[in-house]
Amino acid sequence: MKILSVIRKSLIEQLRSFWILILTISMAPFFVFVYYLILESYKPQYNLLLLNQDKGIEDFSHETNYGNFLVLAAKSVEQSKIDIPLRVKKIEERIEGMNLLKNRKADALIIIPEDFSECLHNLINKDEIKSIEIEFIGDLTNINYLVSAVWADEILNDYLAQITQRTKLVKVKETSLGLSGKIDEFDLYVPGLLILSIIMLMFSATIAIINEVENKTIIRLKLSKVTAFELLTGISTVQVLVGITAVILTLIVAVWLGFEINGAFAILILISILTSISIIAFSLIIAAITKTANEVLIVGNFPLLLFMFFSGAAFPIKGKELFSIAGYPITVQGFMSPTHAITALKKVLIMNMTLTDIIPEILILVALIIIYFLIGVWLFQLRHMKIV
Amino acid sequence: MKNNYHSVIRLSNLSKRFADVTAVDGLSLDIFKGEVFGFLGPNGAGKTTTINMICGIYPPSEGEILFWDDKGIKKQDIKTLIGICPQENIFWPKLSCEEQLNFVGNMYGMSAKSVKSRSKELLHMLGLEEKSKALASKLSGGMKRRLNLCLALIHDPEILVLDEPEAGLDPQSRILVRNFIKSMAQEKTIILTTHNMDEADRMADRVAIIDHGKLLLVETPEKMKKSIGEGDILEIVLDITDKDDISTITNALRKICDQVKSSADKIIIKSKNLIESVSEITNRIKEHGYIIKEITLRENTLEDVFIYLTGRKLRQ
């Protein structure tokens, strides 16, 4: 009964604190939109340059240039595989290619040697095997060069196998894990942004709690028969609802921008509820060390930014492993509950995994909720709820 | 006083220290059932600290508080028995008057039905019926104060603690609140703190004067005024000419009262409980053939009592 009354009262207050509510639930959808725009602007494109120095050979009174065929083969790959952002351009001078590479207008330059046709002709007709030296030029620190070089190597090997009518010694069969082959970079960011929408609860939850202290209404509550558990449960329930609303809004915006929901929706909600509770529990710690909403806005910025940028919510981040529990690695970031929530969501939404696959993350989340709550309730009781 | 001298609250050697400051120092007194008990003292005297200890907001540093002489009374029961109206208006600014009364009532474990009728009754009694749906933050200062009082009473406590109940009230609200407290005093024990002498005098059955955390005196205002201080002052202006000598009548009056002074046409008499001697004094003057032009009686006030006890004015 008392819990229901606290829920009702907190809900009314939350709805009447219009601006805090709007900011809390709209921040992550806004981030999704911004990320989409950024990633669309920076969609990867691998620019491959081909310089054909092949002199060709004269065979039965007509000239054959295998280098030109290779360029055509590369062009056909560009046109046939539209899902691969590969652009092939033929150039005439080495210096032209070097300039394009230096200005980052191209990622790799492949130079077909003068004796390319001759070597191939000898191999096909006389079975003479001589290594063909093909030069790859590019910035080795540039990830785009590496991808372009891999593609160039693939095109070259396919062409050689085809032209010599020989079977490739190695045929690589690539199997994508879950849906990783079908998704783009934007899809990879969405799980983190869904959790970011819950991290934004930190302010609204802390303010909901600290308002009782700032307005001194905590005195009225202390003098009444309500317990700290009933009060915190009531406030937390409303904040969990706000958290789920924020997640659903973020998801709607992500889907609108092309994100495909995979995995069970119920698991997404379960992870959202657990993460919301953990953020509310952490908010209790902030509420314990502050006295006013203004203080929350100042002090709360630090953990908010920490959770946003170091848990992997805003962008993927890899931490140094400190230790492991039953094979589950714990990093420095692992002390922040969103880290595990994001890992779990990626498993569900990207890898299409089930609840049993995310049991370690769920267990760690529950453990962190308990730890945050114990610290938070103890500190809050000590600072704001002490009574005879 | 309507009490049957049954102690509702007993403070025994109660002390409260905050670091080096002793806010309340060895306070011992009884508050009886059905009385309006006032803590009178200047700001910082320890009044609010005392009632905060009574309500359980602060634990005492020393001493004990007994409710109905029962040491074993449960904390949860004390919470139900006491309603506090703090000096500051404490409410939820984003809730309407009705919403917060219902909420606080529920927090005391009242049923939805009883809390609804009780809040309606209180809002009516304190003139807030028309504002029941208004947000607390939108109320005027006087209305906020009245809402504060409603919140203290929602669970119908047996003991009502009012910290400076008339502070910050406009005259209209002051009268309303005063009458309301008086009506409550019929059925509840009321403890109030004030630094306003008139408020204490008008409302309290008994007053405890405290200063620097120490109890100076506990008594009814009437008894205090009659027995402590220099007493009442009577000023009599006589209708006389410059040649008339009033020394004869001055000497005659000295047989009735101790302190009688005269200057030109004025006689000033100071004495405790002087009001009872006024008719005798005027008769004596008339017997001597003098005509009284003007007569002023200033009764001994609680402020005079306070000055007598502390050697300084209340607001010094």
Short mmCIF file of N, CA, C and O in Angstrom, two decimals, chain A residues 1-3 5-6 8-9 12-13 16-18 211-212 215-227 231 386-388, chain B residues 55-59 75-76 79-80 84 86 88 90-96 99 103-104 106-109 112 135 148 151-152:
data_model
loop_
_atom_site.label_atom_id
_atom_site.label_comp_id
_atom_site.label_asym_id
_atom_site.label_seq_id
_atom_site.Cartn_x
_atom_site.Cartn_y
_atom_site.Cartn_z
N MET A 1 0.83 -1.21 0.00
CA MET A 1 0.00 0.00 0.00
C MET A 1 0.87 1.26 0.00
O MET A 1 0.69 2.15 -0.82
N LYS A 2 1.85 1.26 0.93
CA LYS A 2 2.73 2.43 1.01
C LYS A 2 3.59 2.51 -0.25
O LYS A 2 3.80 3.60 -0.78
N ILE A 3 4.05 1.37 -0.73
CA ILE A 3 4.88 1.36 -1.95
C ILE A 3 4.06 1.90 -3.12
O ILE A 3 4.55 2.73 -3.90
N SER A 5 1.61 3.97 -2.99
CA SER A 5 1.45 5.43 -2.81
C SER A 5 2.72 6.17 -3.23
O SER A 5 2.64 7.23 -3.85
N VAL A 6 3.88 5.59 -2.86
CA VAL A 6 5.15 6.24 -3.25
C VAL A 6 5.29 6.22 -4.77
O VAL A 6 5.69 7.21 -5.38
N ARG A 8 2.86 6.18 -6.99
CA ARG A 8 1.89 7.14 -7.54
C ARG A 8 2.42 8.57 -7.40
O ARG A 8 2.43 9.34 -8.36
N LYS A 9 2.93 8.86 -6.21
CA LYS A 9 3.44 10.21 -5.94
C LYS A 9 4.68 10.50 -6.81
O LYS A 9 4.81 11.58 -7.39
N ILE A 12 3.64 11.11 -10.43
CA ILE A 12 3.06 12.46 -10.62
C ILE A 12 4.18 13.49 -10.67
O ILE A 12 4.23 14.34 -11.55
N GLU A 13 5.11 13.38 -9.70
CA GLU A 13 6.22 14.34 -9.65
C GLU A 13 7.08 14.27 -10.91
O GLU A 13 7.50 15.29 -11.45
N ARG A 16 5.37 15.84 -13.78
CA ARG A 16 5.32 17.31 -13.64
C ARG A 16 6.71 17.94 -13.73
O ARG A 16 6.80 19.16 -13.92
N SER A 17 7.76 17.12 -13.56
CA SER A 17 9.13 17.62 -13.79
C SER A 17 9.42 17.41 -15.27
O SER A 17 10.26 16.61 -15.68
N PHE A 18 8.66 18.12 -16.07
CA PHE A 18 8.59 17.92 -17.51
C PHE A 18 9.96 17.93 -18.19
O PHE A 18 10.30 17.03 -18.96
N ASN A 211 15.52 15.38 -4.15
CA ASN A 211 14.45 16.36 -3.94
C ASN A 211 13.82 16.21 -2.56
O ASN A 211 13.42 17.19 -1.94
N GLU A 212 13.75 14.98 -2.08
CA GLU A 212 13.17 14.73 -0.76
C GLU A 212 14.06 15.36 0.32
O GLU A 212 13.56 15.83 1.35
N ASN A 215 13.95 19.47 -0.31
CA ASN A 215 12.68 20.05 0.15
C ASN A 215 12.41 19.75 1.62
O ASN A 215 11.39 20.16 2.16
N LYS A 216 13.30 18.98 2.21
CA LYS A 216 13.20 18.54 3.61
C LYS A 216 12.00 17.64 3.86
O LYS A 216 11.63 17.39 5.01
N THR A 217 11.35 17.20 2.79
CA THR A 217 10.21 16.30 2.95
C THR A 217 10.67 14.95 3.50
O THR A 217 9.85 14.18 3.99
N ILE A 218 11.98 14.71 3.42
CA ILE A 218 12.53 13.48 4.00
C ILE A 218 12.22 13.44 5.51
O ILE A 218 12.04 12.37 6.08
N ILE A 219 12.13 14.64 6.13
CA ILE A 219 11.81 14.70 7.57
C ILE A 219 10.40 14.17 7.78
O ILE A 219 10.15 13.37 8.68
N ARG A 220 9.47 14.62 6.93
CA ARG A 220 8.08 14.13 7.05
C ARG A 220 8.05 12.61 6.89
O ARG A 220 7.33 11.92 7.59
N LEU A 221 8.84 12.13 5.90
CA LEU A 221 8.82 10.69 5.64
C LEU A 221 9.47 9.93 6.79
O LEU A 221 9.01 8.86 7.17
N LYS A 222 10.54 10.51 7.36
CA LYS A 222 11.21 9.87 8.49
C LYS A 222 10.26 9.76 9.69
O LYS A 222 10.30 8.82 10.45
N LEU A 223 9.43 10.81 9.83
CA LEU A 223 8.51 10.83 10.98
C LEU A 223 7.29 9.95 10.74
O LEU A 223 6.53 9.67 11.66
N SER A 224 7.07 9.55 9.49
CA SER A 224 5.93 8.68 9.20
C SER A 224 6.36 7.23 9.36
O SER A 224 7.47 6.95 9.81
N LYS A 225 5.49 6.32 8.94
CA LYS A 225 5.80 4.90 9.15
C LYS A 225 6.45 4.26 7.93
O LYS A 225 6.68 3.05 7.92
N VAL A 226 6.74 5.06 6.90
CA VAL A 226 7.32 4.48 5.70
C VAL A 226 8.78 4.08 5.97
O VAL A 226 9.49 4.78 6.69
N THR A 227 9.17 2.95 5.42
CA THR A 227 10.56 2.51 5.62
C THR A 227 11.40 2.95 4.43
O THR A 227 10.86 3.27 3.36
N LEU A 231 10.25 3.40 0.45
CA LEU A 231 10.46 4.66 -0.26
C LEU A 231 11.32 4.45 -1.50
O LEU A 231 10.96 4.90 -2.60
N LYS A 386 19.02 9.21 8.94
CA LYS A 386 19.30 8.86 10.33
C LYS A 386 18.21 9.43 11.23
O LYS A 386 17.88 10.60 11.16
N ILE A 387 17.64 8.59 12.06
CA ILE A 387 16.60 9.03 13.00
C ILE A 387 16.68 8.18 14.25
O ILE A 387 17.17 7.06 14.22
N VAL A 388 16.22 8.73 15.34
CA VAL A 388 16.31 8.03 16.63
C VAL A 388 15.59 6.69 16.55
O VAL A 388 14.49 6.62 16.05
N CYS B 55 10.28 14.72 19.00
CA CYS B 55 9.72 14.05 17.83
C CYS B 55 10.59 12.90 17.33
O CYS B 55 10.16 12.11 16.51
N GLY B 56 11.82 12.86 17.81
CA GLY B 56 12.69 11.76 17.40
C GLY B 56 13.59 12.09 16.23
O GLY B 56 14.20 11.20 15.64
N ILE B 57 13.63 13.35 15.84
CA ILE B 57 14.51 13.72 14.72
C ILE B 57 15.97 13.70 15.17
O ILE B 57 16.84 13.24 14.44
N TYR B 58 16.24 14.19 16.37
CA TYR B 58 17.59 14.12 16.93
C TYR B 58 17.58 13.18 18.14
O TYR B 58 16.64 13.23 18.94
N PRO B 59 18.63 12.40 18.30
CA PRO B 59 18.74 11.64 19.54
C PRO B 59 19.32 12.55 20.64
O PRO B 59 20.17 13.39 20.33
N LYS B 75 8.98 2.90 18.90
CA LYS B 75 9.25 4.08 18.07
C LYS B 75 8.13 4.30 17.05
O LYS B 75 7.70 5.42 16.81
N GLN B 76 7.63 3.20 16.48
CA GLN B 76 6.56 3.30 15.49
C GLN B 76 5.30 3.91 16.10
O GLN B 76 4.59 4.66 15.45
N LYS B 79 5.64 7.67 16.48
CA LYS B 79 5.45 8.33 15.19
C LYS B 79 3.96 8.60 14.93
O LYS B 79 3.60 9.63 14.38
N THR B 80 3.11 7.67 15.34
CA THR B 80 1.68 7.84 15.11
C THR B 80 1.10 8.85 16.09
O THR B 80 0.14 9.56 15.77
N ILE B 84 4.04 16.84 13.73
CA ILE B 84 4.87 18.04 13.86
C ILE B 84 4.64 19.00 12.69
O ILE B 84 4.56 18.59 11.54
N PRO B 86 6.67 21.87 11.35
CA PRO B 86 7.96 22.54 11.53
C PRO B 86 7.90 24.03 11.21
O PRO B 86 6.93 24.51 10.62
N GLU B 88 9.77 25.64 9.17
CA GLU B 88 9.80 25.81 7.71
C GLU B 88 8.61 25.07 7.11
O GLU B 88 8.19 24.05 7.66
N ILE B 90 7.25 22.50 5.00
CA ILE B 90 7.80 21.29 4.37
C ILE B 90 6.70 20.56 3.63
O ILE B 90 5.77 20.03 4.24
N PHE B 91 6.79 20.60 2.32
CA PHE B 91 5.82 19.88 1.49
C PHE B 91 6.42 19.58 0.13
O PHE B 91 7.54 19.99 -0.17
N TRP B 92 5.69 18.85 -0.67
CA TRP B 92 6.13 18.48 -2.02
C TRP B 92 5.59 19.53 -3.00
O TRP B 92 4.38 19.55 -3.26
N PRO B 93 6.47 20.38 -3.52
CA PRO B 93 5.97 21.50 -4.33
C PRO B 93 5.21 21.09 -5.58
O PRO B 93 4.36 21.84 -6.06
N LYS B 94 5.49 19.90 -6.09
CA LYS B 94 4.82 19.50 -7.34
C LYS B 94 3.55 18.68 -7.11
O LYS B 94 2.97 18.16 -8.06
N LEU B 95 3.14 18.56 -5.85
CA LEU B 95 1.88 17.87 -5.57
C LEU B 95 0.84 18.89 -5.13
O LEU B 95 1.18 19.91 -4.54
N SER B 96 -0.42 18.59 -5.42
CA SER B 96 -1.50 19.49 -4.97
C SER B 96 -1.71 19.26 -3.47
O SER B 96 -1.22 18.27 -2.91
N GLU B 99 -3.32 15.92 -2.93
CA GLU B 99 -2.42 14.80 -3.24
C GLU B 99 -1.43 14.56 -2.12
O GLU B 99 -1.17 13.42 -1.72
N PHE B 103 -1.06 11.40 0.35
CA PHE B 103 0.21 10.67 0.36
C PHE B 103 0.73 10.50 1.79
O PHE B 103 1.07 9.39 2.21
N VAL B 104 0.76 11.61 2.55
CA VAL B 104 1.29 11.54 3.92
C VAL B 104 0.41 10.63 4.78
O VAL B 104 0.90 9.83 5.57
N ASN B 106 -1.29 8.08 3.77
CA ASN B 106 -0.95 6.69 3.42
C ASN B 106 0.37 6.27 4.06
O ASN B 106 0.54 5.11 4.44
N MET B 107 1.31 7.22 4.17
CA MET B 107 2.60 6.89 4.78
C MET B 107 2.46 6.57 6.27
O MET B 107 3.32 5.94 6.86
N TYR B 108 1.36 7.06 6.88
CA TYR B 108 1.10 6.72 8.28
C TYR B 108 0.23 5.47 8.38
O TYR B 108 -0.25 5.13 9.46
N GLY B 109 -0.01 4.85 7.24
CA GLY B 109 -0.77 3.60 7.24
C GLY B 109 -2.27 3.78 7.27
O GLY B 109 -3.00 2.83 7.57
N ALA B 112 -7.27 4.42 2.41
CA ALA B 112 -7.56 5.43 1.37
C ALA B 112 -8.82 6.21 1.72
O ALA B 112 -8.88 7.44 1.55
N LEU B 135 -1.36 23.28 -6.87
CA LEU B 135 -0.03 22.81 -6.48
C LEU B 135 0.44 23.60 -5.27
O LEU B 135 0.21 24.81 -5.18
N ASN B 148 1.02 23.27 5.83
CA ASN B 148 2.02 22.67 6.71
C ASN B 148 1.35 22.10 7.97
O ASN B 148 1.68 21.02 8.44
N LEU B 151 -0.69 18.97 7.16
CA LEU B 151 0.16 17.79 7.00
C LEU B 151 0.55 17.20 8.37
O LEU B 151 0.71 16.00 8.51
N ALA B 152 0.68 18.09 9.36
CA ALA B 152 1.01 17.62 10.71
C ALA B 152 -0.16 16.88 11.35
O ALA B 152 0.02 16.04 12.22
#
